[in-house]
Amino acid sequence: MTQGKAEYVKGTLDLLILKIVALGPNHGYAIAQRLQQISKDFFQIHQGSLYPALHRLEDRGWLEAEWKDTETGRDAKFYTLTRKGRKHLEAELVNWERLTEAVALVLRTAE
Amino acid sequence: MTQGKAEYVKGTLDLLILKIVALGPNHGYAIAQRLQQISKDFFQIHQGSLYPALHRLEDRGWLEAEWKDTETGRDAKFYTLTRKGRKHLEAELVNWERLTEAVALVLRTAE
DNA sequence: TACGACACCTAGCGTGTCGACATATAGCGC
DNA sequence: GCGCTATATGTCGACACGCTAGGTGTCGTA
């Protein structure tokens, strides 16, 4: 049944991560926190989804990683959006908009 | 890369099918056509997605199937929304709304 | 010293979508 | 009658994604 819990991401995870990183370089753990916070707890990204997604995005050349220290003095892998990643984000934004419009068209249909 | 072509349904297929059937009993082939037409060609449901989806929805008790003749005199399996299916559709509508709102929250974030 | 929060990671599983293929009938032009 | 297109249903294998469940290690605090 796709889940078993409550939160689904339905293929929007890449888009969301790219958007968060576009706000400024950040590390995985913090990205998940921001996502949860901004979405008012709707998105609760599990680590088993988060890290594979980040590696995926890096493999595709949309993110770049660099080890740095956090404010709290721990090692963390900071991700930055590449030029390619920014272009892809823009394309994904358009795609998402088109998708939601198309769905809205169907859902608004009465008869 | 999620696709390779152009159209993705991102887990909205069940919702869309249920909605179309809610407009009136219909058979698979026609459901796909209506979906394509209403969405102005955005959704082009492949047969390899359509029929498994219909069987899934039937298995879960959200749709009921019955063989009938179409207007053009061919045999076709007409699907009807069950009471359970209608409840599920309503729940899915709320879920979709919540999801899009949450995504919108993230995407609107500037800073 | 024990615990929770921080921060990273992987393996295995379920499931949904797609592409390709298979089947069959109705209606049309030739 | 023959071939073609549209209608109509279906299966199968590959693949990508997200989830569960496990693992490592550090820091701060009670």
Tab-separated table of C-alpha atoms (C1' of nucleotides) in Angstrom:
chain	number	residue	atom	x	y	z
A	1	MET	CA	0.000	0.000	0.000
A	2	THR	CA	2.878	2.329	-0.656
A	3	GLN	CA	3.348	3.072	2.999
A	4	GLY	CA	1.934	1.971	6.278
A	5	LYS	CA	2.350	5.218	8.083
A	6	ALA	CA	1.157	8.574	6.976
A	7	GLU	CA	3.630	10.544	4.979
A	8	TYR	CA	4.305	10.018	1.357
A	9	VAL	CA	6.579	11.925	-0.854
A	10	LYS	CA	5.379	10.550	-4.161
A	11	GLY	CA	8.418	11.364	-6.180
A	12	THR	CA	8.684	14.919	-4.949
A	13	LEU	CA	11.691	14.211	-2.788
A	14	ASP	CA	14.291	15.236	-5.358
A	15	LEU	CA	12.477	18.464	-6.037
A	16	LEU	CA	12.176	19.266	-2.355
A	17	ILE	CA	15.807	18.541	-1.575
A	18	LEU	CA	17.044	20.569	-4.526
A	19	LYS	CA	14.853	23.451	-3.443
A	20	ILE	CA	16.164	23.371	0.111
A	21	VAL	CA	19.761	23.234	-1.064
A	22	ALA	CA	19.002	26.113	-3.433
A	23	LEU	CA	18.311	28.213	-0.343
A	24	GLY	CA	21.908	27.671	0.641
A	25	PRO	CA	24.436	24.853	1.047
A	26	ASN	CA	23.413	22.443	3.727
A	27	HIS	CA	24.074	18.953	5.047
A	28	GLY	CA	21.699	16.020	4.900
A	29	TYR	CA	20.520	15.946	8.445
A	30	ALA	CA	19.746	19.653	8.398
A	31	ILE	CA	18.009	19.410	5.041
A	32	ALA	CA	15.587	16.882	6.482
A	33	GLN	CA	14.993	19.102	9.493
A	34	ARG	CA	14.293	22.164	7.399
A	35	LEU	CA	11.958	20.201	5.193
A	36	GLN	CA	10.000	19.048	8.206
A	37	GLN	CA	9.963	22.482	9.746
A	38	ILE	CA	8.957	24.413	6.621
A	39	SER	CA	6.237	21.923	5.765
A	40	LYS	CA	4.891	22.104	9.304
A	41	ASP	CA	5.727	18.479	10.018
A	42	PHE	CA	4.096	17.146	6.880
A	43	PHE	CA	7.352	15.863	5.487
A	44	GLN	CA	9.284	13.585	7.759
A	45	ILE	CA	12.092	12.269	5.633
A	46	HIS	CA	13.453	8.973	6.848
A	47	GLN	CA	17.190	8.552	6.761
A	48	GLY	CA	16.787	5.533	4.541
A	49	SER	CA	15.179	7.806	1.969
A	50	LEU	CA	17.278	10.878	2.601
A	51	TYR	CA	20.820	9.633	2.108
A	52	PRO	CA	20.181	7.501	-0.949
A	53	ALA	CA	18.392	10.491	-2.468
A	54	LEU	CA	21.351	12.763	-1.788
A	55	HIS	CA	23.744	10.283	-3.364
A	56	ARG	CA	21.444	9.960	-6.340
A	57	LEU	CA	21.363	13.722	-6.820
A	58	GLU	CA	25.112	13.907	-6.481
A	59	ASP	CA	25.625	11.072	-8.976
A	60	ARG	CA	23.528	12.926	-11.492
A	61	GLY	CA	25.622	16.013	-11.086
A	62	TRP	CA	22.952	18.163	-9.514
A	63	LEU	CA	24.612	18.417	-6.130
A	64	GLU	CA	28.203	18.667	-4.995
A	65	ALA	CA	29.380	17.484	-1.610
A	66	GLU	CA	32.071	18.756	0.689
A	67	TRP	CA	32.981	17.780	4.240
A	68	LYS	CA	32.923	20.623	6.692
A	69	ASP	CA	32.293	21.307	10.317
A	70	THR	CA	28.883	22.287	11.549
A	71	GLU	CA	28.267	25.087	14.002
A	72	THR	CA	28.149	22.495	16.740
A	73	GLY	CA	31.598	21.242	15.796
A	74	ARG	CA	30.696	17.999	14.107
A	75	ASP	CA	31.709	16.690	10.716
A	76	ALA	CA	29.007	16.891	8.109
A	77	LYS	CA	28.720	16.635	4.365
A	78	PHE	CA	27.552	19.920	2.945
A	79	TYR	CA	25.752	19.858	-0.357
A	80	THR	CA	25.755	22.664	-2.881
A	81	LEU	CA	23.606	23.055	-5.969
A	82	THR	CA	25.592	22.852	-9.194
A	83	ARG	CA	24.788	24.894	-12.283
A	84	LYS	CA	23.342	21.754	-13.803
A	85	GLY	CA	21.356	21.217	-10.637
A	86	ARG	CA	19.869	24.674	-10.788
A	87	LYS	CA	18.736	24.107	-14.343
A	88	HIS	CA	17.253	20.801	-13.369
A	89	LEU	CA	15.474	22.359	-10.418
A	90	GLU	CA	13.901	24.936	-12.677
A	91	ALA	CA	12.729	22.214	-15.040
A	92	GLU	CA	11.338	20.200	-12.151
A	93	LEU	CA	9.485	23.207	-10.836
A	94	VAL	CA	7.761	23.602	-14.181
A	95	ASN	CA	7.006	19.876	-14.264
A	96	TRP	CA	5.483	19.966	-10.822
A	97	GLU	CA	3.351	22.935	-11.713
A	98	ARG	CA	2.127	21.228	-14.875
A	99	LEU	CA	1.385	18.044	-12.969
A	100	THR	CA	-0.651	19.776	-10.299
A	101	GLU	CA	-2.515	21.760	-12.935
A	102	ALA	CA	-3.329	18.603	-14.848
A	103	VAL	CA	-4.497	16.857	-11.694
A	104	ALA	CA	-6.553	19.908	-10.762
A	105	LEU	CA	-8.214	19.828	-14.170
A	106	VAL	CA	-9.293	16.253	-13.590
A	107	LEU	CA	-10.377	16.767	-10.003
A	108	ARG	CA	-12.415	19.848	-10.838
A	109	THR	CA	-14.366	17.980	-13.479
A	110	ALA	CA	-17.977	17.533	-12.434
A	111	GLU	CA	-20.722	15.990	-14.473
B	1	MET	CA	15.616	8.926	-14.002
B	2	THR	CA	12.016	8.292	-13.143
B	3	GLN	CA	11.057	8.378	-16.793
B	4	GLY	CA	12.731	8.599	-20.125
B	5	LYS	CA	9.834	10.146	-21.918
B	6	ALA	CA	7.725	12.950	-20.681
B	7	GLU	CA	4.773	11.986	-18.571
B	8	TYR	CA	4.849	10.768	-15.040
B	9	VAL	CA	1.987	10.132	-12.766
B	10	LYS	CA	3.867	10.099	-9.502
B	11	GLY	CA	1.436	7.979	-7.609
B	12	THR	CA	-1.602	9.997	-8.593
B	13	LEU	CA	-2.937	7.337	-10.906
B	14	ASP	CA	-5.257	5.725	-8.367
B	15	LEU	CA	-6.706	9.071	-7.430
B	16	LEU	CA	-7.253	10.019	-11.052
B	17	ILE	CA	-8.890	6.739	-11.984
B	18	LEU	CA	-11.181	6.803	-8.972
B	19	LYS	CA	-12.179	10.346	-9.826
B	20	ILE	CA	-12.980	9.463	-13.428
B	21	VAL	CA	-15.020	6.454	-12.379
B	22	ALA	CA	-16.802	8.646	-9.849
B	23	LEU	CA	-18.116	10.661	-12.788
B	24	GLY	CA	-19.885	7.525	-13.949
B	25	PRO	CA	-19.162	3.840	-14.554
B	26	ASN	CA	-16.696	3.351	-17.327
B	27	HIS	CA	-14.340	0.827	-18.845
B	28	GLY	CA	-10.571	0.945	-18.787
B	29	TYR	CA	-9.860	2.057	-22.279
B	30	ALA	CA	-12.380	4.882	-22.026
B	31	ILE	CA	-11.049	5.928	-18.620
B	32	ALA	CA	-7.595	6.411	-20.110
B	33	GLN	CA	-9.063	8.393	-22.982
B	34	ARG	CA	-11.041	10.670	-20.705
B	35	LEU	CA	-8.022	11.227	-18.527
B	36	GLN	CA	-5.990	12.254	-21.530
B	37	GLN	CA	-8.729	14.456	-22.889
B	38	ILE	CA	-9.595	16.225	-19.630
B	39	SER	CA	-5.948	16.843	-18.819
B	40	LYS	CA	-5.360	18.219	-22.300
B	41	ASP	CA	-2.990	15.413	-23.238
B	42	PHE	CA	-0.866	15.717	-20.115
B	43	PHE	CA	-1.792	12.266	-18.893
B	44	GLN	CA	-1.215	9.496	-21.348
B	45	ILE	CA	-1.830	6.358	-19.376
B	46	HIS	CA	-0.001	3.365	-20.749
B	47	GLN	CA	-1.827	0.083	-20.859
B	48	GLY	CA	0.859	-1.479	-18.718
B	49	SER	CA	-0.044	1.001	-15.991
B	50	LEU	CA	-3.767	1.196	-16.576
B	51	TYR	CA	-4.866	-2.394	-16.267
B	52	PRO	CA	-2.718	-3.334	-13.294
B	53	ALA	CA	-4.038	-0.198	-11.582
B	54	LEU	CA	-7.627	-1.157	-12.272
B	55	HIS	CA	-7.073	-4.660	-10.922
B	56	ARG	CA	-5.387	-3.208	-7.860
B	57	LEU	CA	-8.318	-0.895	-7.203
B	58	GLU	CA	-10.729	-3.745	-7.663
B	59	ASP	CA	-8.752	-6.014	-5.336
B	60	ARG	CA	-8.901	-3.379	-2.644
B	61	GLY	CA	-12.643	-3.161	-2.968
B	62	TRP	CA	-12.751	0.355	-4.329
B	63	LEU	CA	-14.029	-0.599	-7.754
B	64	GLU	CA	-16.425	-3.234	-9.003
B	65	ALA	CA	-16.225	-4.688	-12.477
B	66	GLU	CA	-18.922	-5.922	-14.809
B	67	TRP	CA	-18.720	-7.016	-18.424
B	68	LYS	CA	-21.027	-5.121	-20.727
B	69	ASP	CA	-21.282	-4.007	-24.291
B	70	THR	CA	-20.013	-0.626	-25.351
B	71	GLU	CA	-21.979	1.663	-27.644
B	72	THR	CA	-19.886	0.345	-30.519
B	73	GLY	CA	-20.915	-3.217	-29.757
B	74	ARG	CA	-17.713	-4.498	-28.198
B	75	ASP	CA	-17.220	-6.289	-24.912
B	76	ALA	CA	-15.704	-4.161	-22.203
B	77	LYS	CA	-15.259	-4.308	-18.457
B	78	PHE	CA	-17.159	-1.499	-16.832
B	79	TYR	CA	-15.962	-0.308	-13.465
B	80	THR	CA	-18.164	1.228	-10.805
B	81	LEU	CA	-17.114	2.994	-7.642
B	82	THR	CA	-18.083	1.112	-4.486
B	83	ARG	CA	-19.134	2.807	-1.271
B	84	LYS	CA	-15.729	1.956	0.132
B	85	GLY	CA	-14.173	3.396	-3.008
B	86	ARG	CA	-16.011	6.649	-2.603
B	87	LYS	CA	-14.800	7.012	0.952
B	88	HIS	CA	-11.284	6.255	-0.157
B	89	LEU	CA	-11.512	8.782	-2.956
B	90	GLU	CA	-12.540	11.455	-0.498
B	91	ALA	CA	-9.613	10.602	1.738
B	92	GLU	CA	-7.228	10.648	-1.200
B	93	LEU	CA	-8.528	14.034	-2.281
B	94	VAL	CA	-7.685	15.417	1.148
B	95	ASN	CA	-4.273	13.762	1.043
B	96	TRP	CA	-3.498	15.231	-2.350
B	97	GLU	CA	-4.535	18.670	-1.187
B	98	ARG	CA	-2.335	18.391	1.890
B	99	LEU	CA	0.600	17.167	-0.158
B	100	THR	CA	0.377	19.984	-2.680
B	101	GLU	CA	0.012	22.507	0.119
B	102	ALA	CA	3.088	21.149	1.853
B	103	VAL	CA	5.087	21.184	-1.368
B	104	ALA	CA	3.888	24.711	-2.065
B	105	LEU	CA	5.074	25.788	1.380
B	106	VAL	CA	8.546	24.530	0.593
B	107	LEU	CA	8.664	25.874	-2.932
B	108	ARG	CA	7.474	29.308	-1.856
B	109	THR	CA	10.223	29.583	0.713
B	110	ALA	CA	12.704	32.251	-0.259
B	111	GLU	CA	15.570	33.474	1.778
C	1	DT	C1'	27.762	6.202	32.643
C	2	DA	C1'	23.772	6.180	30.248
C	3	DC	C1'	21.058	8.439	27.101
C	4	DG	C1'	19.342	11.278	23.463
C	5	DA	C1'	20.427	14.264	19.744
C	6	DC	C1'	23.444	14.870	15.958
C	7	DA	C1'	25.357	12.990	11.616
C	8	DC	C1'	26.496	9.601	8.430
C	9	DC	C1'	25.607	5.042	6.047
C	10	DT	C1'	23.796	0.338	3.738
C	11	DA	C1'	21.003	-3.924	2.628
C	12	DG	C1'	16.773	-5.860	1.542
C	13	DC	C1'	11.955	-5.499	0.546
C	14	DG	C1'	7.567	-3.964	-1.502
C	15	DT	C1'	5.328	-1.614	-4.916
C	16	DG	C1'	4.211	1.255	-8.771
C	17	DT	C1'	5.233	2.566	-13.579
C	18	DC	C1'	6.900	1.621	-17.990
C	19	DG	C1'	8.038	-0.777	-22.364
C	20	DA	C1'	7.179	-4.567	-24.985
C	21	DC	C1'	4.499	-7.982	-26.190
C	22	DA	C1'	0.202	-10.853	-26.940
C	23	DT	C1'	-4.737	-11.456	-28.110
C	24	DA	C1'	-9.155	-10.447	-30.291
C	25	DT	C1'	-12.962	-7.916	-32.766
C	26	DA	C1'	-15.211	-4.151	-35.622
C	27	DG	C1'	-15.078	-1.378	-39.495
C	28	DC	C1'	-12.959	0.536	-43.441
C	29	DG	C1'	-10.761	0.778	-48.111
C	30	DC	C1'	-9.135	-1.837	-51.843
D	1	DG	C1'	-10.998	-11.676	-48.948
D	2	DC	C1'	-6.852	-8.807	-47.256
D	3	DG	C1'	-4.683	-5.539	-44.644
D	4	DC	C1'	-4.979	-1.750	-41.688
D	5	DT	C1'	-6.462	1.127	-37.797
D	6	DA	C1'	-9.004	1.771	-33.650
D	7	DT	C1'	-11.064	-0.427	-29.879
D	8	DA	C1'	-10.405	-3.319	-25.820
D	9	DT	C1'	-8.066	-6.322	-22.433
D	10	DG	C1'	-4.248	-8.370	-20.538
D	11	DT	C1'	0.748	-10.126	-18.867
D	12	DC	C1'	5.705	-9.995	-18.044
D	13	DG	C1'	10.259	-8.281	-16.858
D	14	DA	C1'	13.049	-4.420	-15.693
D	15	DC	C1'	13.743	-0.522	-13.014
D	16	DA	C1'	13.462	3.266	-9.729
D	17	DC	C1'	11.946	4.851	-5.508
D	18	DG	C1'	10.878	4.983	-0.645
D	19	DC	C1'	10.582	2.412	3.636
D	20	DT	C1'	12.107	-0.616	7.448
D	21	DA	C1'	15.614	-1.963	9.997
D	22	DG	C1'	19.867	-2.218	11.015
D	23	DG	C1'	24.757	-0.187	11.682
D	24	DT	C1'	28.818	3.452	13.025
D	25	DG	C1'	30.526	7.231	15.794
D	26	DT	C1'	30.505	11.912	18.467
D	27	DC	C1'	28.890	15.442	21.660
D	28	DG	C1'	26.413	17.218	25.620
D	29	DT	C1'	23.909	16.552	29.593
D	30	DA	C1'	21.679	14.357	33.510
